[in-house]
XYZ file of C-alpha atoms in Angstrom:
376
model
C 39.796 -33.370 1.297
C 41.626 -30.164 0.629
C 39.465 -27.435 -0.766
C 40.981 -25.534 -3.569
C 39.236 -23.355 -6.038
C 40.296 -24.037 -9.671
C 39.803 -20.690 -11.330
C 39.934 -21.822 -14.950
C 39.768 -24.900 -17.112
C 43.459 -24.418 -17.680
C 45.055 -27.821 -17.689
C 45.871 -28.481 -21.278
C 46.741 -31.579 -23.190
C 50.371 -31.798 -24.125
C 51.335 -32.225 -27.767
C 53.393 -35.275 -26.841
C 50.310 -37.107 -25.617
C 51.699 -37.609 -22.137
C 48.226 -37.055 -20.688
C 47.283 -40.514 -21.931
C 48.690 -42.158 -18.813
C 47.291 -41.980 -15.317
C 50.771 -41.325 -13.923
C 51.175 -38.238 -16.091
C 47.767 -36.931 -15.024
C 48.711 -37.385 -11.374
C 52.043 -35.644 -11.976
C 50.323 -32.602 -13.436
C 47.369 -32.271 -11.112
C 48.673 -33.540 -7.776
C 52.470 -33.512 -7.684
C 52.976 -30.154 -9.445
C 50.696 -28.434 -6.953
C 50.522 -24.824 -5.810
C 53.132 -25.210 -3.065
C 55.649 -26.861 -5.418
C 55.065 -24.260 -8.124
C 55.516 -21.395 -5.659
C 58.896 -22.711 -4.562
C 59.907 -22.896 -8.208
C 58.591 -19.404 -8.995
C 60.486 -17.902 -6.062
C 63.685 -19.652 -7.147
C 63.245 -18.370 -10.710
C 62.662 -14.796 -9.477
C 65.814 -14.820 -7.335
C 68.200 -16.656 -9.645
C 67.215 -14.963 -12.904
C 68.136 -11.664 -11.280
C 71.509 -13.291 -10.579
C 71.870 -13.936 -14.338
C 71.133 -17.668 -14.142
C 69.428 -19.119 -17.224
C 65.878 -20.376 -17.083
C 66.875 -23.911 -18.062
C 69.623 -24.075 -15.432
C 67.188 -23.011 -12.713
C 64.711 -25.728 -13.679
C 67.508 -28.290 -13.783
C 68.681 -27.233 -10.317
C 65.182 -27.489 -8.857
C 64.699 -30.904 -10.429
C 68.009 -32.121 -8.996
C 67.027 -30.921 -5.523
C 63.756 -32.841 -5.712
C 65.437 -36.008 -6.975
C 67.817 -35.909 -4.014
C 64.739 -36.158 -1.785
C 63.457 -39.154 -3.730
C 60.807 -37.257 -5.714
C 60.496 -38.017 -9.414
C 57.093 -36.722 -10.549
C 57.880 -33.002 -10.639
C 61.373 -33.513 -12.170
C 59.661 -35.306 -15.073
C 57.478 -32.258 -15.632
C 60.490 -29.942 -15.424
C 62.276 -32.103 -18.004
C 59.281 -31.718 -20.328
C 59.337 -27.945 -19.876
C 63.073 -27.777 -20.583
C 62.635 -29.998 -23.637
C 59.850 -27.737 -24.933
C 62.148 -24.717 -24.648
C 65.365 -26.257 -25.970
C 64.049 -28.701 -28.576
C 60.744 -27.188 -29.677
C 61.782 -23.553 -29.330
C 58.786 -22.565 -27.216
C 58.944 -19.488 -25.035
C 58.731 -19.766 -21.266
C 54.994 -19.149 -21.081
C 54.069 -21.721 -23.725
C 56.395 -24.289 -22.167
C 54.671 -23.854 -18.804
C 51.144 -23.657 -20.201
C 50.211 -27.378 -20.095
C 51.117 -27.596 -16.414
C 49.744 -24.452 -14.741
C 46.351 -22.729 -14.303
C 45.451 -20.217 -16.973
C 45.755 -17.163 -14.723
C 49.366 -18.137 -13.929
C 50.046 -18.710 -17.608
C 48.734 -15.232 -18.438
C 51.083 -13.630 -15.910
C 54.050 -15.657 -17.193
C 53.057 -14.679 -20.742
C 53.022 -11.016 -19.711
C 56.451 -11.421 -18.115
C 57.788 -13.131 -21.241
C 56.460 -10.367 -23.476
C 57.790 -7.564 -21.274
C 61.106 -9.305 -20.576
C 60.480 -9.349 -16.829
C 60.060 -13.015 -15.911
C 61.230 -12.467 -12.291
C 58.599 -9.769 -11.820
C 55.923 -12.057 -13.253
C 56.901 -14.867 -10.895
C 56.780 -12.524 -7.903
C 53.366 -11.259 -8.999
C 51.999 -14.810 -9.180
C 53.284 -15.609 -5.695
C 51.886 -12.380 -4.270
C 48.435 -12.798 -5.833
C 48.044 -16.474 -4.956
C 49.405 -16.008 -1.429
C 46.825 -13.315 -0.761
C 43.985 -15.387 -2.194
C 45.186 -18.375 -0.167
C 44.568 -16.435 3.036
C 41.069 -15.573 1.821
C 40.367 -19.216 0.996
C 41.394 -20.272 4.491
C 38.755 -17.929 5.901
C 36.193 -19.383 3.505
C 37.058 -22.931 4.604
C 36.303 -22.020 8.215
C 32.888 -20.827 7.088
C 32.142 -24.287 5.681
C 33.726 -26.527 8.312
C 32.145 -25.154 11.491
C 28.510 -25.774 10.430
C 29.438 -29.337 9.453
C 31.053 -29.846 12.858
C 27.938 -28.593 14.624
C 25.728 -30.833 12.496
C 27.903 -33.805 13.434
C 27.558 -32.994 17.144
C 23.765 -32.881 16.876
C 23.616 -36.167 14.928
C 25.857 -37.937 17.472
C 23.765 -36.591 20.350
C 20.526 -37.793 18.756
C 22.017 -41.177 17.866
C 23.192 -41.697 21.446
C 19.714 -40.963 22.767
C 18.088 -43.229 20.175
C 20.501 -46.082 20.854
C 20.813 -46.078 24.637
C 18.025 -44.009 26.203
C 14.788 -44.193 24.247
C 14.336 -48.031 24.249
C 14.086 -48.151 28.062
C 11.801 -45.112 28.105
C 9.480 -46.697 25.561
C 9.213 -49.830 27.702
C 8.193 -47.778 30.722
C 5.635 -45.731 28.781
C 4.171 -48.851 27.158
C 3.773 -50.652 30.472
C 2.093 -47.637 32.045
C -0.269 -47.224 29.069
C 0.125 -43.449 29.205
C 1.153 -40.884 26.620
C 4.129 -38.534 26.770
C 4.216 -35.746 24.206
C 7.806 -34.917 25.181
C 8.841 -38.516 24.519
C 7.081 -38.451 21.146
C 9.080 -35.355 20.211
C 12.330 -36.944 21.371
C 11.595 -40.173 19.474
C 10.848 -38.208 16.306
C 14.082 -36.200 16.623
C 16.180 -39.275 17.366
C 14.844 -41.062 14.297
C 16.501 -38.376 12.212
C 19.833 -39.775 13.408
C 19.079 -43.383 12.435
C 21.690 -45.110 10.236
C 19.467 -44.817 7.163
C 18.780 -41.135 7.718
C 22.448 -40.521 8.519
C 23.363 -41.985 5.120
C 20.689 -39.850 3.452
C 21.985 -36.729 5.197
C 25.536 -37.588 4.152
C 24.423 -38.110 0.541
C 22.532 -34.814 0.603
C 25.570 -32.959 1.939
C 27.819 -34.595 -0.666
C 25.380 -33.694 -3.452
C 25.108 -30.115 -2.174
C 28.891 -29.793 -2.051
C 29.339 -31.125 -5.598
C 26.498 -28.980 -6.959
C 27.863 -25.855 -5.287
C 31.400 -26.601 -6.481
C 30.127 -27.152 -10.033
C 28.089 -23.949 -9.991
C 31.013 -21.753 -8.964
C 32.667 -21.864 -12.383
C 29.714 -22.852 -14.604
C 26.437 -21.361 -13.418
C 25.499 -18.180 -15.322
C 22.503 -15.935 -15.883
C 20.083 -14.202 -13.525
C 20.163 -16.930 -10.875
C 23.926 -16.606 -10.606
C 23.679 -12.832 -10.179
C 21.271 -13.339 -7.288
C 23.457 -16.016 -5.681
C 26.480 -13.708 -5.784
C 24.927 -11.702 -2.980
C 25.712 -14.564 -0.567
C 28.662 -16.896 0.164
C 30.268 -18.904 -1.330
C 29.364 -17.346 -4.687
C 30.157 -13.820 -3.517
C 33.545 -14.993 -2.233
C 34.280 -16.792 -5.508
C 33.405 -13.678 -7.507
C 35.664 -11.485 -5.388
C 38.622 -13.868 -5.531
C 38.227 -14.618 -9.220
C 37.790 -10.934 -9.991
C 40.964 -10.035 -8.123
C 42.999 -12.753 -9.846
C 41.603 -11.897 -13.269
C 42.257 -8.192 -12.809
C 45.850 -8.834 -11.705
C 46.582 -10.970 -14.777
C 44.773 -8.491 -17.057
C 46.854 -5.598 -15.715
C 50.033 -7.612 -16.258
C 49.053 -8.359 -19.863
C 48.207 -4.748 -20.716
C 51.377 -3.472 -19.038
C 53.391 -5.856 -21.211
C 52.030 -4.135 -24.322
C 48.999 -6.274 -25.160
C 45.988 -4.103 -26.160
C 42.983 -4.286 -23.851
C 40.713 -5.963 -26.409
C 43.339 -8.530 -27.365
C 44.070 -9.313 -23.723
C 40.366 -9.890 -23.086
C 40.047 -12.109 -26.170
C 42.977 -14.245 -25.031
C 41.394 -14.688 -21.615
C 37.911 -15.352 -23.003
C 39.185 -18.147 -25.253
C 40.236 -20.239 -22.268
C 37.880 -19.023 -19.548
C 35.243 -21.116 -17.814
C 31.563 -20.365 -18.654
C 31.074 -18.035 -15.687
C 34.144 -15.925 -16.409
C 33.531 -15.985 -20.167
C 30.059 -14.475 -19.683
C 31.510 -11.512 -17.803
C 34.579 -10.903 -19.942
C 32.534 -11.137 -23.148
C 30.186 -8.427 -21.878
C 33.122 -6.180 -20.934
C 34.762 -6.731 -24.333
C 31.509 -5.970 -26.152
C 31.106 -2.673 -24.310
C 34.726 -1.690 -24.970
C 34.327 -2.319 -28.702
C 30.805 -1.004 -29.281
C 30.177 1.568 -26.547
C 33.555 3.253 -26.843
C 33.882 3.986 -23.144
C 36.666 3.384 -20.662
C 37.381 0.088 -18.925
C 35.451 0.986 -15.730
C 32.514 2.190 -17.851
C 32.524 -1.118 -19.724
C 32.508 -3.014 -16.432
C 29.536 -1.090 -15.048
C 27.596 -1.380 -18.312
C 28.139 -5.145 -18.333
C 25.825 -5.351 -15.314
C 27.603 -8.218 -13.564
C 29.323 -6.225 -10.774
C 32.531 -7.898 -11.903
C 35.300 -7.936 -10.680
C 33.334 -6.458 -7.743
C 31.558 -3.151 -7.135
C 34.387 -1.958 -4.865
C 37.113 -2.826 -7.373
C 35.220 -1.100 -10.193
C 34.993 2.032 -8.039
C 38.758 1.903 -7.404
C 39.462 1.432 -11.110
C 37.287 4.434 -11.935
C 39.100 6.511 -9.305
C 42.538 5.574 -10.674
C 41.596 5.823 -14.341
C 42.879 8.402 -16.774
C 46.216 9.842 -17.833
C 49.548 8.101 -18.057
C 50.384 5.236 -15.761
C 46.768 4.235 -15.148
C 47.582 0.536 -15.105
C 50.578 1.030 -12.847
C 48.316 2.832 -10.388
C 45.851 -0.039 -10.672
C 48.608 -2.560 -9.962
C 49.522 -0.686 -6.793
C 45.859 -0.395 -5.791
C 45.312 -4.115 -6.397
C 47.379 -4.947 -3.321
C 44.672 -3.328 -1.215
C 41.892 -5.236 -2.979
C 42.997 -8.569 -1.541
C 43.123 -7.061 1.948
C 39.600 -5.687 1.546
C 38.329 -9.026 0.220
C 39.941 -10.800 3.166
C 38.266 -8.430 5.633
C 34.887 -8.912 3.937
C 35.312 -12.701 3.882
C 36.357 -12.772 7.536
C 33.316 -10.685 8.449
C 31.005 -13.001 6.516
C 32.643 -16.004 8.173
C 32.007 -14.562 11.639
C 28.342 -13.922 10.805
C 27.872 -17.462 9.471
C 29.685 -19.005 12.434
C 27.663 -16.933 14.894
C 24.422 -17.904 13.167
C 25.203 -21.616 13.265
C 26.406 -21.361 16.863
C 23.079 -19.843 17.874
C 21.223 -22.481 15.849
C 23.176 -25.348 17.425
C 22.716 -24.007 20.945
C 18.992 -23.574 20.278
C 18.594 -27.130 18.943
C 20.658 -28.727 21.705
C 18.951 -26.593 24.330
C 15.548 -27.650 23.025
C 16.561 -31.313 23.064
C 17.806 -31.017 26.637
C 14.540 -29.398 27.726
C 12.536 -32.156 26.033
C 14.766 -34.786 27.680
C 14.151 -33.205 31.080
C 10.396 -33.206 30.419
C 10.574 -36.918 29.554
C 12.377 -37.559 32.839
C 9.633 -35.759 34.756
C 6.965 -37.753 32.923
C 8.684 -40.989 33.918
C 8.903 -39.840 37.540
C 5.201 -38.998 37.526
C 4.413 -42.461 36.130
C 6.492 -44.038 38.895
C 4.681 -42.049 41.568
C 1.331 -42.943 40.004
C 2.080 -46.649 40.239
């Protein structure tokens, strides 16, 4: 299953009630995926600078997809066009039911500033950078699972094909073998029942971790953000939020209003942090970096807050932040890659230790059996 972090609870119900059908839900959540949206955003950025209208670009993209036998995304594009032409919605509101909230905020900023192509390019740049970070995070999760699978298969093979004959020999000799007892105990962990239990535990852990990323708050969450995957989620989410926030403020939206708009549709984890920042801005009267430090959540991240404080003040502060934000993703990627290497190294050492121990025990069992043979 493809791992993809959903940064907000952004999928919204359409006024036309098209979410009532399973097909429409699949269109929105599966067919109109990140890759498809990026191709559309890039086309919009290029062709709008060539004076093509927004509706014509969507129509062209839909026609291209229909030529390849695809109908799900063209239906969504038709709904967007209808919202613009018939209902008079602006570009951002027409897209809103079909895209994550952070993308909507950037499109909204582009609509307000009159720079839709720039907004589309910003979305592609931000999500492309975070995609690279996510790939590093996936490696962190997949390698330990692979090692666990190797150990389970090894133990199952021993339990299925080796131990029964050893037990017969030990029983007939009426002697004890501590090494065999250890090997039997370890192999029982790989029995079908235990394998199912391990699989259920891993599935539960995955679901619980996934749920906690966007919903867990409070002191426990602050402690968890010192380690992956919560630290990675905070860094990625902070970078994406900051990029959309900068775009909103640059388009003329006041800081407090931009935060309120984002809070209204944020998940519980993000809402807790943005609400604290907004409170400090309104009641403490300090700057944005001061409000972030006073919030006490280290959000977007300690490094980003330091950069914001360094760039803050005078005219063009947000433009300087936008330029600095390109380095944030690179720094997050380096940190994630470093964490991934540490985790992979740790699990490699653990696997080699476990397998090495099992091989030593197996060799001891072999010696015990040889001694029994010599004795008889």
